[in-house]
Tab-separated table of C-alpha atoms in Angstrom:
chain	number	residue	atom	x	y	z
P	1	UNK	CA	21.711	-17.096	3.356
P	2	UNK	CA	18.503	-15.143	2.454
P	3	UNK	CA	16.974	-16.126	-0.899
P	4	UNK	CA	14.021	-14.696	-2.310
P	5	UNK	CA	11.692	-16.522	-3.190
P	6	UNK	CA	12.488	-18.956	-0.208
P	7	UNK	CA	13.435	-22.221	-1.821
P	8	UNK	CA	11.176	-25.132	-0.661
P	9	UNK	CA	14.066	-27.191	0.447
P	10	UNK	CA	17.563	-25.706	2.041
P	11	UNK	CA	19.727	-28.518	3.517
P	12	UNK	CA	23.213	-26.893	4.657
P	13	UNK	CA	25.989	-28.915	5.316
P	14	UNK	CA	29.562	-28.700	6.560
P	15	UNK	CA	32.791	-27.446	4.068
P	16	UNK	CA	32.969	-25.080	1.601
P	17	UNK	CA	33.914	-24.809	-2.102
P	18	UNK	CA	36.229	-22.532	-3.482
P	19	UNK	CA	35.725	-20.565	-6.860
P	20	UNK	CA	39.160	-20.071	-8.600
P	21	UNK	CA	40.699	-19.343	-12.148
P	22	UNK	CA	40.788	-23.186	-12.729
P	23	UNK	CA	36.841	-23.530	-12.084
P	24	UNK	CA	34.826	-23.695	-15.361
P	25	UNK	CA	31.183	-23.510	-16.103
P	26	UNK	CA	30.329	-26.632	-17.708
P	27	UNK	CA	27.414	-27.192	-19.835
P	28	UNK	CA	25.704	-29.977	-21.360
P	29	UNK	CA	25.016	-29.701	-25.268
P	30	UNK	CA	21.378	-29.063	-24.536
P	31	UNK	CA	22.173	-26.222	-22.326
P	32	UNK	CA	24.808	-24.825	-24.428
P	33	UNK	CA	22.519	-24.684	-27.432
P	34	UNK	CA	19.450	-23.540	-25.829
P	35	UNK	CA	20.043	-21.751	-22.363
P	36	UNK	CA	23.346	-19.812	-23.211
P	37	UNK	CA	21.817	-16.750	-21.268
P	38	UNK	CA	21.811	-18.961	-17.785
P	39	UNK	CA	25.852	-19.720	-18.359
P	40	UNK	CA	26.279	-16.000	-19.058
P	41	UNK	CA	24.166	-14.841	-16.207
P	42	UNK	CA	26.134	-17.007	-13.835
P	43	UNK	CA	29.629	-16.251	-15.354
P	44	UNK	CA	28.666	-12.372	-15.262
P	45	UNK	CA	27.244	-12.619	-11.550
P	46	UNK	CA	30.634	-14.442	-10.234
P	47	UNK	CA	32.686	-11.939	-12.238
P	48	UNK	CA	30.936	-9.132	-10.197
P	49	UNK	CA	31.476	-10.625	-6.736
P	50	UNK	CA	34.770	-11.911	-7.286
P	51	UNK	CA	36.678	-10.635	-10.130
P	52	UNK	CA	37.063	-13.745	-11.732
P	53	UNK	CA	35.913	-14.518	-15.410
P	54	UNK	CA	35.042	-18.229	-15.401
P	55	UNK	CA	35.291	-20.069	-19.008
P	56	UNK	CA	32.473	-21.971	-20.504
P	57	UNK	CA	33.188	-25.410	-21.518
P	58	UNK	CA	30.549	-28.370	-22.650
P	59	UNK	CA	31.123	-31.838	-21.866
P	60	UNK	CA	33.353	-33.247	-19.013
P	61	UNK	CA	33.179	-31.977	-15.436
P	62	UNK	CA	35.858	-31.782	-13.254
P	63	UNK	CA	36.563	-31.482	-9.516
P	64	UNK	CA	36.068	-27.639	-8.727
P	65	UNK	CA	33.882	-27.118	-11.757
P	66	UNK	CA	30.252	-25.422	-11.864
P	67	UNK	CA	27.780	-27.630	-14.053
P	68	UNK	CA	24.508	-26.777	-15.552
P	69	UNK	CA	22.324	-29.387	-16.893
P	70	UNK	CA	18.572	-30.426	-17.684
P	71	UNK	CA	17.303	-33.578	-15.419
P	72	UNK	CA	14.063	-34.760	-17.432
P	73	UNK	CA	13.094	-36.496	-13.921
P	74	UNK	CA	12.267	-33.005	-12.702
P	75	UNK	CA	9.245	-31.403	-13.389
P	76	UNK	CA	9.065	-28.167	-15.511
P	77	UNK	CA	10.231	-24.874	-13.847
P	78	UNK	CA	11.775	-27.203	-11.018
P	79	UNK	CA	15.515	-27.057	-9.927
P	80	UNK	CA	18.295	-28.496	-7.603
P	81	UNK	CA	21.298	-26.912	-6.618
P	82	UNK	CA	24.247	-29.059	-5.043
P	83	UNK	CA	27.102	-27.358	-3.938
P	84	UNK	CA	30.047	-29.579	-2.124
P	85	UNK	CA	33.624	-29.232	-1.791
P	86	UNK	CA	34.211	-31.103	-5.339
P	87	UNK	CA	31.851	-28.203	-7.300
P	88	UNK	CA	28.344	-27.056	-7.741
P	89	UNK	CA	25.481	-28.589	-9.931
P	90	UNK	CA	22.581	-26.937	-11.147
P	91	UNK	CA	19.875	-28.931	-12.731
P	92	UNK	CA	16.859	-28.084	-14.015
P	93	UNK	CA	13.496	-29.891	-15.156
P	94	UNK	CA	13.694	-27.641	-18.327
P	95	UNK	CA	15.473	-24.315	-19.476
P	96	UNK	CA	13.424	-22.003	-17.167
P	97	UNK	CA	14.458	-24.393	-14.465
P	98	UNK	CA	18.123	-24.211	-15.222
P	99	UNK	CA	17.651	-20.313	-15.316
P	100	UNK	CA	16.096	-20.153	-11.926
P	101	UNK	CA	18.678	-22.219	-10.283
P	102	UNK	CA	21.121	-20.104	-12.004
P	103	UNK	CA	19.292	-17.010	-10.200
P	104	UNK	CA	19.300	-18.818	-6.873
P	105	UNK	CA	23.093	-19.476	-7.319
P	106	UNK	CA	23.793	-16.145	-8.037
P	107	UNK	CA	22.322	-14.698	-4.757
P	108	UNK	CA	24.356	-17.156	-2.873
P	109	UNK	CA	27.339	-15.684	-4.411
P	110	UNK	CA	26.268	-12.266	-3.819
P	111	UNK	CA	26.098	-12.780	-0.198
P	112	UNK	CA	29.081	-15.608	0.112
P	113	UNK	CA	31.637	-14.014	-2.880
P	114	UNK	CA	33.944	-17.051	-3.989
P	115	UNK	CA	33.781	-19.159	-0.711
P	116	UNK	CA	30.375	-21.001	-0.983
P	117	UNK	CA	28.757	-22.807	1.314
P	118	UNK	CA	28.012	-26.559	1.124
P	119	UNK	CA	24.170	-26.828	0.561
P	120	UNK	CA	21.606	-28.797	-1.288
P	121	UNK	CA	18.666	-26.812	-2.457
P	122	UNK	CA	15.168	-27.782	-4.316
P	123	UNK	CA	12.475	-25.549	-5.411
P	124	UNK	CA	9.313	-25.516	-7.694
P	125	UNK	CA	7.052	-22.719	-8.125
P	126	UNK	CA	3.457	-23.077	-6.288
P	127	UNK	CA	1.479	-21.322	-9.248
P	128	UNK	CA	2.490	-21.801	-12.814
P	129	UNK	CA	1.728	-18.221	-14.026
P	130	UNK	CA	3.385	-15.434	-11.917
P	131	UNK	CA	3.200	-12.273	-13.213
P	132	UNK	CA	3.665	-8.467	-13.299
P	133	UNK	CA	1.280	-5.761	-14.570
P	134	UNK	CA	3.346	-2.796	-16.051
P	135	UNK	CA	1.197	0.219	-17.068
P	136	UNK	CA	3.558	2.006	-19.769
P	137	UNK	CA	0.808	4.891	-20.145
P	138	UNK	CA	-0.242	6.765	-16.877
P	139	UNK	CA	3.134	8.376	-16.046
P	140	UNK	CA	6.650	8.364	-17.387
P	141	UNK	CA	7.140	6.089	-20.449
P	142	UNK	CA	10.012	4.045	-19.711
P	143	UNK	CA	12.638	3.729	-22.383
P	144	UNK	CA	13.759	0.136	-23.349
P	145	UNK	CA	16.752	0.174	-21.338
P	146	UNK	CA	14.634	0.636	-18.109
P	147	UNK	CA	12.076	-1.962	-19.401
P	148	UNK	CA	15.019	-4.806	-19.773
P	149	UNK	CA	15.552	-3.839	-16.088
P	150	UNK	CA	12.229	-4.598	-15.244
P	151	UNK	CA	12.641	-7.654	-16.945
P	152	UNK	CA	15.637	-9.019	-15.428
P	153	UNK	CA	14.576	-8.008	-11.756
P	154	UNK	CA	11.609	-10.383	-12.736
P	155	UNK	CA	13.827	-13.136	-13.631
P	156	UNK	CA	15.759	-12.844	-10.504
P	157	UNK	CA	12.544	-13.228	-8.660
P	158	UNK	CA	11.360	-16.227	-10.912
P	159	UNK	CA	8.119	-13.964	-12.357
P	160	UNK	CA	7.434	-15.407	-15.866
P	161	UNK	CA	4.468	-13.207	-17.336
P	162	UNK	CA	5.111	-9.450	-18.054
P	163	UNK	CA	2.019	-7.537	-19.316
P	164	UNK	CA	3.005	-4.342	-21.061
P	165	UNK	CA	-0.207	-2.045	-20.792
P	166	UNK	CA	-0.556	0.860	-23.636
P	167	UNK	CA	-3.190	3.266	-24.348
P	168	UNK	CA	-1.410	5.811	-26.603
P	169	UNK	CA	2.039	5.011	-25.872
P	170	UNK	CA	2.800	3.051	-28.733
P	171	UNK	CA	3.642	4.770	-31.915
P	172	UNK	CA	0.527	3.292	-34.258
P	173	UNK	CA	1.423	3.615	-37.869
P	174	UNK	CA	-2.054	5.514	-38.912
P	175	UNK	CA	-2.804	7.274	-35.452
P	176	UNK	CA	-0.181	10.056	-35.201
P	177	UNK	CA	-2.804	12.415	-33.304
P	178	UNK	CA	-3.107	10.095	-30.759
P	179	UNK	CA	0.866	9.847	-29.739
P	180	UNK	CA	2.505	12.868	-31.200
P	181	UNK	CA	2.723	14.485	-27.833
P	182	UNK	CA	4.179	11.339	-26.286
P	183	UNK	CA	7.726	9.488	-25.990
P	184	UNK	CA	6.019	6.334	-27.552
P	185	UNK	CA	7.195	2.867	-27.885
P	186	UNK	CA	8.403	1.829	-31.491
P	187	UNK	CA	7.659	-1.664	-32.875
P	188	UNK	CA	11.204	-2.362	-33.021
P	189	UNK	CA	11.613	-1.652	-29.258
P	190	UNK	CA	8.818	-3.877	-28.477
P	191	UNK	CA	10.210	-6.892	-30.863
P	192	UNK	CA	13.671	-6.233	-29.000
P	193	UNK	CA	11.744	-6.332	-25.620
P	194	UNK	CA	10.029	-9.527	-26.690
P	195	UNK	CA	13.250	-11.189	-27.346
P	196	UNK	CA	14.923	-9.953	-24.267
P	197	UNK	CA	11.881	-11.202	-21.973
P	198	UNK	CA	11.825	-14.873	-24.005
P	199	UNK	CA	15.789	-15.292	-23.062
P	200	UNK	CA	14.695	-15.021	-19.549
P	201	UNK	CA	11.521	-17.355	-19.800
P	202	UNK	CA	9.273	-14.216	-19.357
P	203	UNK	CA	6.234	-14.393	-21.406
P	204	UNK	CA	5.684	-10.733	-22.805
P	205	UNK	CA	1.839	-10.316	-23.191
P	206	UNK	CA	0.135	-7.191	-24.832
P	207	UNK	CA	-2.269	-5.512	-22.823
P	208	UNK	CA	-4.327	-2.698	-24.724
P	209	UNK	CA	-7.297	-0.315	-23.774
P	210	UNK	CA	-10.093	-1.352	-25.923
P	211	UNK	CA	-13.144	-0.091	-24.666
P	212	UNK	CA	-12.843	2.109	-21.377
P	213	UNK	CA	-9.680	4.624	-20.936
P	214	UNK	CA	-9.304	5.880	-24.572
P	215	UNK	CA	-8.909	9.144	-23.654
P	216	UNK	CA	-6.286	10.281	-25.857
P	217	UNK	CA	-7.811	8.358	-28.681
P	218	UNK	CA	-11.278	9.717	-28.157
P	219	UNK	CA	-10.019	13.277	-27.666
P	220	UNK	CA	-8.425	13.609	-31.252
P	221	UNK	CA	-10.176	15.235	-33.942
P	222	UNK	CA	-10.576	12.384	-36.319
P	223	UNK	CA	-12.006	9.881	-33.663
P	224	UNK	CA	-13.261	12.185	-30.826
P	225	UNK	CA	-17.171	11.668	-32.044
P	226	UNK	CA	-16.426	7.956	-31.360
P	227	UNK	CA	-16.531	8.606	-27.487
P	228	UNK	CA	-19.928	7.539	-25.660
P	229	UNK	CA	-19.939	11.084	-23.789
P	230	UNK	CA	-20.300	14.207	-26.340
P	231	UNK	CA	-17.494	16.238	-26.249
P	232	UNK	CA	-15.496	14.594	-23.281
P	233	UNK	CA	-12.406	16.411	-24.284
P	234	UNK	CA	-14.110	19.582	-23.141
P	235	UNK	CA	-13.956	18.016	-19.161
P	236	UNK	CA	-11.034	19.161	-17.211
P	237	UNK	CA	-8.320	16.928	-17.306
P	238	UNK	CA	-7.614	14.874	-14.065
P	239	UNK	CA	-6.358	11.372	-13.392
P	240	UNK	CA	-10.049	10.489	-12.849
P	241	UNK	CA	-11.618	12.184	-15.766
P	242	UNK	CA	-9.220	10.917	-18.310
P	243	UNK	CA	-10.780	7.356	-17.415
P	244	UNK	CA	-14.388	8.370	-16.380
P	245	UNK	CA	-15.341	10.029	-19.663
P	246	UNK	CA	-13.308	8.284	-22.376
P	247	UNK	CA	-15.236	4.792	-23.238
P	248	UNK	CA	-16.072	4.119	-26.934
P	249	UNK	CA	-19.579	4.212	-28.238
P	250	UNK	CA	-20.401	0.553	-29.101
P	251	UNK	CA	-23.646	1.829	-30.956
P	252	UNK	CA	-21.418	3.335	-33.610
P	253	UNK	CA	-20.721	0.632	-36.630
P	254	UNK	CA	-17.377	2.162	-36.747
P	255	UNK	CA	-15.874	1.518	-33.326
P	256	UNK	CA	-15.597	-2.073	-33.666
P	257	UNK	CA	-13.613	-2.072	-36.806
P	258	UNK	CA	-11.277	0.995	-35.463
P	259	UNK	CA	-10.315	-1.284	-32.515
P	260	UNK	CA	-9.821	-4.400	-34.234
P	261	UNK	CA	-7.416	-2.643	-36.328
P	262	UNK	CA	-5.478	-1.274	-33.498
P	263	UNK	CA	-5.526	-4.763	-32.044
P	264	UNK	CA	-4.156	-6.295	-35.064
P	265	UNK	CA	-1.209	-3.993	-35.248
P	266	UNK	CA	-0.385	-4.262	-31.744
P	267	UNK	CA	-0.508	-8.067	-31.576
P	268	UNK	CA	1.718	-8.873	-34.266
P	269	UNK	CA	4.933	-7.481	-32.102
P	270	UNK	CA	4.538	-10.169	-29.297
P	271	UNK	CA	5.256	-13.774	-29.728
P	272	UNK	CA	2.774	-14.574	-26.791
P	273	UNK	CA	-0.174	-16.403	-27.593
P	274	UNK	CA	-2.330	-14.238	-25.333
P	275	UNK	CA	-3.880	-10.819	-25.490
P	276	UNK	CA	-5.316	-8.785	-22.935
P	277	UNK	CA	-8.430	-6.496	-24.329
P	278	UNK	CA	-8.595	-4.791	-20.753
P	279	UNK	CA	-12.293	-3.959	-21.115
P	280	UNK	CA	-12.532	-2.434	-17.800
P	281	UNK	CA	-14.053	0.658	-16.124
P	282	UNK	CA	-16.580	1.176	-19.019
P	283	UNK	CA	-18.134	4.083	-16.681
P	284	UNK	CA	-20.027	5.959	-19.093
P	285	UNK	CA	-21.339	2.889	-21.234
P	286	UNK	CA	-25.051	3.157	-21.844
P	287	UNK	CA	-25.290	6.609	-20.427
P	288	UNK	CA	-24.865	8.887	-23.297
P	289	UNK	CA	-24.970	8.188	-27.096
P	290	UNK	CA	-25.546	4.473	-26.540
P	291	UNK	CA	-28.625	5.408	-23.979
P	292	UNK	CA	-31.211	4.313	-26.038
P	293	UNK	CA	-29.777	1.064	-27.211
P	294	UNK	CA	-29.023	0.318	-23.497
P	295	UNK	CA	-32.567	1.010	-22.488
P	296	UNK	CA	-33.655	-1.616	-25.223
P	297	UNK	CA	-31.157	-4.430	-24.364
P	298	UNK	CA	-29.262	-3.432	-21.172
P	299	UNK	CA	-25.946	-2.388	-20.371
P	300	UNK	CA	-24.592	-5.663	-19.950
P	301	UNK	CA	-25.865	-6.893	-22.803
P	302	UNK	CA	-24.026	-4.097	-24.697
P	303	UNK	CA	-21.176	-4.698	-22.667
P	304	UNK	CA	-20.720	-8.628	-23.477
P	305	UNK	CA	-21.424	-8.366	-27.103
P	306	UNK	CA	-18.702	-5.857	-27.673
P	307	UNK	CA	-16.423	-7.931	-25.527
P	308	UNK	CA	-17.413	-11.073	-27.231
P	309	UNK	CA	-16.859	-9.477	-30.871
P	310	UNK	CA	-13.029	-8.589	-29.640
P	311	UNK	CA	-12.527	-12.024	-28.077
P	312	UNK	CA	-13.724	-13.915	-31.042
P	313	UNK	CA	-11.501	-12.024	-33.383
P	314	UNK	CA	-8.376	-12.943	-31.125
P	315	UNK	CA	-9.658	-16.510	-31.163
P	316	UNK	CA	-9.472	-16.265	-35.141
P	317	UNK	CA	-6.075	-14.848	-35.074
P	318	UNK	CA	-5.052	-17.877	-32.795
P	319	UNK	CA	-4.888	-15.825	-29.677
P	320	UNK	CA	-6.063	-16.294	-26.220
P	321	UNK	CA	-8.080	-13.311	-24.941
P	322	UNK	CA	-7.812	-11.729	-21.606
P	323	UNK	CA	-9.819	-9.403	-19.683
P	324	UNK	CA	-10.456	-7.443	-16.699
P	325	UNK	CA	-13.453	-8.848	-14.470
P	326	UNK	CA	-14.718	-5.833	-12.508
P	327	UNK	CA	-17.820	-5.473	-14.994
P	328	UNK	CA	-18.878	-8.873	-15.686
P	329	UNK	CA	-18.453	-10.164	-12.142
P	330	UNK	CA	-22.033	-8.603	-11.120
P	331	UNK	CA	-23.216	-10.863	-14.349
P	332	UNK	CA	-21.125	-13.767	-14.087
P	333	UNK	CA	-23.760	-15.881	-16.281
P	334	UNK	CA	-22.446	-13.902	-19.224
P	335	UNK	CA	-19.046	-15.675	-18.998
P	336	UNK	CA	-20.797	-18.606	-20.651
P	337	UNK	CA	-21.039	-16.627	-23.848
P	338	UNK	CA	-17.422	-15.665	-24.244
P	339	UNK	CA	-14.955	-18.228	-25.973
P	340	UNK	CA	-14.125	-20.736	-23.569
P	341	UNK	CA	-10.362	-20.033	-23.631
P	342	UNK	CA	-11.081	-16.561	-22.350
P	343	UNK	CA	-9.046	-15.461	-18.969
P	344	UNK	CA	-10.838	-13.259	-16.875
P	345	UNK	CA	-8.227	-11.183	-14.593
P	346	UNK	CA	-9.817	-10.843	-11.392
P	347	UNK	CA	-8.219	-7.590	-9.570
P	348	UNK	CA	-8.452	-5.786	-6.453
P	349	UNK	CA	-6.467	-2.909	-4.458
P	350	UNK	CA	-8.010	-3.337	-1.091
P	351	UNK	CA	-5.531	-4.180	1.612
P	352	UNK	CA	-7.779	-6.853	2.809
P	353	UNK	CA	-9.401	-7.958	-0.518
P	354	UNK	CA	-12.775	-9.641	-0.430
P	355	UNK	CA	-13.538	-12.688	-2.176
P	356	UNK	CA	-16.847	-11.995	-3.795
P	357	UNK	CA	-15.840	-11.437	-7.594
P	358	UNK	CA	-13.565	-14.330	-7.431
P	359	UNK	CA	-16.132	-16.757	-6.225
P	360	UNK	CA	-18.698	-15.446	-8.610
P	361	UNK	CA	-16.277	-16.067	-11.362
P	362	UNK	CA	-15.123	-19.573	-10.131
P	363	UNK	CA	-18.699	-20.652	-9.892
P	364	UNK	CA	-19.044	-20.226	-13.653
P	365	UNK	CA	-16.200	-22.579	-14.492
P	366	UNK	CA	-14.223	-19.803	-16.345
P	367	UNK	CA	-10.322	-19.657	-15.847
P	368	UNK	CA	-9.243	-16.732	-13.874
P	369	UNK	CA	-6.221	-15.124	-12.779
P	370	UNK	CA	-6.227	-13.275	-9.475
P	371	UNK	CA	-4.498	-10.143	-9.592
P	372	UNK	CA	-3.868	-8.352	-6.311
P	373	UNK	CA	-2.431	-4.540	-6.175
P	374	UNK	CA	0.233	-3.680	-3.805
P	375	UNK	CA	-1.785	-1.896	-0.820
P	376	UNK	CA	-1.123	-1.049	2.759
P	377	UNK	CA	-3.303	0.523	5.365
P	378	UNK	CA	-2.389	4.204	6.353
P	379	UNK	CA	-1.846	4.126	10.290
P	380	UNK	CA	-3.971	6.130	12.328
P	381	UNK	CA	-2.076	8.996	13.841
P	382	UNK	CA	-4.936	10.222	16.368
């Protein structure tokens, strides 16, 4: 069997279990009340691979049944699977553990059909947070059903945090100039996706451009004058220019209230207690409209004061602020000015990623996520 991610222990034994029409999926009352998705996922996987539609029940487990239960002796997100000739048992330390056990069981069914090998499996994640960052801005805007497929795939491989990044691809109520030529996600769609993710033990985290990367917002007639670079919209459009020239002017007193308004609307749609303000790649900061202020106070001071204001706004609204660490790692001592709950997202795209940035942030004592990109080296054809 090929199981992904590979469980910590797999003990194969002699014998087989046969799924048949008399097999029931038997849940404990706790699972029936809170984890019905796990039972339905198991039922559907068996139907797809064998044609059998196994009924649900609660309570007595008979020989030949599949049982789902929560074992308080197991740690959170941990699961155990036992398959023998008398039936199958899936136990989890919590609801997530039950679902992860079901997902592994489904992989076994997909490979073996209705004749399952006798085996004992135990697994637990090495890291509590296992995330995927999805850019819903640069490229095709996926419809809700496609976003749900991403959540299903994440659940299959036991990832538990999905960050949904937008710049102008959410239908903000008062910013039609920004999204009118797009196909933006609606509030209703995000609320539905959030519920869909929760059912799969995935935390849907909002991620919003709030500093750099504001090409569409800062190219509108209403807000274009808030761009750090004068007439930035006149620059020829390219993948690079849309990022490089569209940093908000922090020296304009209208900037922070505007971004806070956008954040306030977007964060209401998510049940997560986290919010990623991004604040990365602020290429223009201090070079044009805020140049005089930068000469007086320093570019890093402009950066940290703006980020600190947004972070405090999130904390006041019960959120844990997150941001990308590509700017602050050059002055890591500034981390101490941010809220203690702030999470620094350290990213890198290199095939052999260096550790300098990670080490610099680690020495400040701040919490950080390591966010590697998916890269490979191009083979030398010469």
